[in-house]
Amino acid sequence: MVFGECLTFIRQKTRALLILVFLHSFMINREYLCSNHPFATPQTIESIAHSSLAEMRFEGHISFENLEFAARDFGNRYHLMPSAVLHPKSVSDISSILRYVYDLGLSSELKVAARGHGHSLEGQAQAYRGVVISMESLRAPEMSFHGGKHPYVDVSAGELWINILHESLKRGLTPRSWTDYLRLTVGGTLSNAGISGQAFRHGPQINNVYQLQVVTGRGEVVTCSDEQNTDLFYAVLGGLGQFGIITQARIALEPAPKMVKWIRALYSDFSTFASDQEHLISLNNSFDYVEGFIIINRTGLLNNWRSSFSPKDPIRADQFNSDGKLLFCLEVAKYYNPRESDNIDQDIDTLLSELSYIRSTLFMSEVSYVNFLDRVHVSEVKLREEGLWEVPHPWLNLLVPQSRIHEFVAEVFGNIVKDTSSGPVLIYPVNKARWKSGTSLITPDDDVFYLIAFLSSAMPSSTGKDGLEHILSQNKKILSFSQRPYLGIKQYLPHYSTEEEWEAHFGPHWEVFYRRKVSYDPLAILAPGQRIFRRGIAYALQ
Ligand code: FAD
């Protein structure tokens, strides 16, 4: 057989096997239902299910009232009301409820969503008429630190990254890879990737976890790692909550620095900006953090920076006029301890001397490591005071291959996006060589690709450029360009409505994703808000 035929044969065999597995689980569950409720209709099954939930005993508790919080998220556009919220105190609470729902079988519509800090954008942590598990209640185990050559901390998956940072710093340690904002849970970011300015060096957060404890869609509690139950480990990392609920994670740590030199500089030419960013992420001895953002049509930009950054050359900085221009801001940071300050300055000067930014626009700041990492919280506090944190956030995150970035920037910032006043637009490259392969995260094929994040906030009741309708229509135009297959652009924190769109997103990885779903959550109980699989449908029959 030629290679192509061989592949088709293997695919057919795999499908046949999947169908058997599915039918088997269907039969088991039908038997269970029939023996218990011989004349059950879907409606009576749902009400029986709910009253049985109320009778279940948990170390935590299940609640059927005051559920509105579980129907909200940071995106503030999707509001799907669950029937119950479980506040677990132990892993066995989570396993009991999943076993119970699994045993209801295919005839029940009951679904379960883990909710981290609810900072999803399109209802991904919600479950319409289902059960939401509020992971922040799960405080077991207590954070437990281990030193040695490869230090790590064991944490509950409902833990917020900011708490892990504070506890680690007490021991002179820190996680290596971050998100820009730290009031997110471990389980929530590991289900996506966790990407920030450290990812070019350490990979995303899913690269920096040694072991997980997971409760599968069958209710089984499984420990998995690179050595043990490897398929589940890789499935769950970036797995959009589809294969199990992460209950514990073992996070890699390193010695923590005390201070950070935080630097910004502007470019007016994208090619120069991109080539400098790519140069920095290719070096072994580079900055510790490399990001960047795009500025369009903003006035008084440098004056705004002065509250936290000082210009290297104040007189020339005063003469720089940003008005109306398309500008690219490089943002880099170098970590240090105060006694190394002189060497660090030399290292920074050397790195900066190799770059071609507009010389008058170099700005620097020195902040503590914790304030640097927790920088977005400062904006959060201000926005909350102004009532502008809980507005709709129609965010769009894309991963653009290096080979297409110039085409993307020319089209999107030449013809679609005319100003950036509704929120920041991040743009920075990462190095795929440093990223684990085989996880569920989908990235472009190029070795280097860019994260481009349109982080818009919509002003309530505005019908202008900062209104929801305008931003959504702009996102639609960006997406319609980005979805041209030859560009190879992928969504990060992806959002689609149909299985066909998901299949296109996963491309050749769909078959593995699908097989893993059949293995670990065959009844499609978990994370329904991602809208990938539908409860009650035997997908293997396609
Ligand atoms: P939730 O929104 O509660 O859940 C997200 C998904 O994961 C849902 O499908 C949910 O069912 C599932 N899930 C949650 N917990 C578990 C679990 N324990 N086991 C299995 N599945 C689970 N992302 C980045 O990569 N980099 C950034 O710099 C970044 N910055 C951000 C800044 C802000 C202000 C916000 C709001 C978001 C940012 N994000 C960033 C996105 C963020 O990583 C995701 O939205 C993440 O899902 C939010 O975490 P959460 O704990 O609120 O998860």
Coordinates of C-alpha atoms in Angstrom, one line a residue, residues 8 57 83 91 104 127-128 131 229 235 264 276 291 376 437 452 468 474:
T8 CA -6.8 6.2 5.0
R57 CA -23.6 15.0 50.0
S83 CA -29.1 25.2 37.2
V91 CA -11.3 16.5 44.6
L104 CA -27.0 9.7 33.6
A127 CA -23.1 26.0 31.4
Y128 CA -26.7 26.7 30.3
V131 CA -23.7 22.7 36.8
N229 CA -0.7 9.1 31.6
A235 CA -4.7 16.6 26.1
R264 CA 9.7 51.3 26.2
D276 CA 14.4 44.2 16.3
E291 CA 6.4 42.5 24.2
V376 CA -2.4 45.4 34.9
S437 CA 4.6 20.1 21.0
I452 CA -1.7 40.0 18.2
L468 CA -19.8 47.4 20.9
Q474 CA -14.2 45.7 13.0

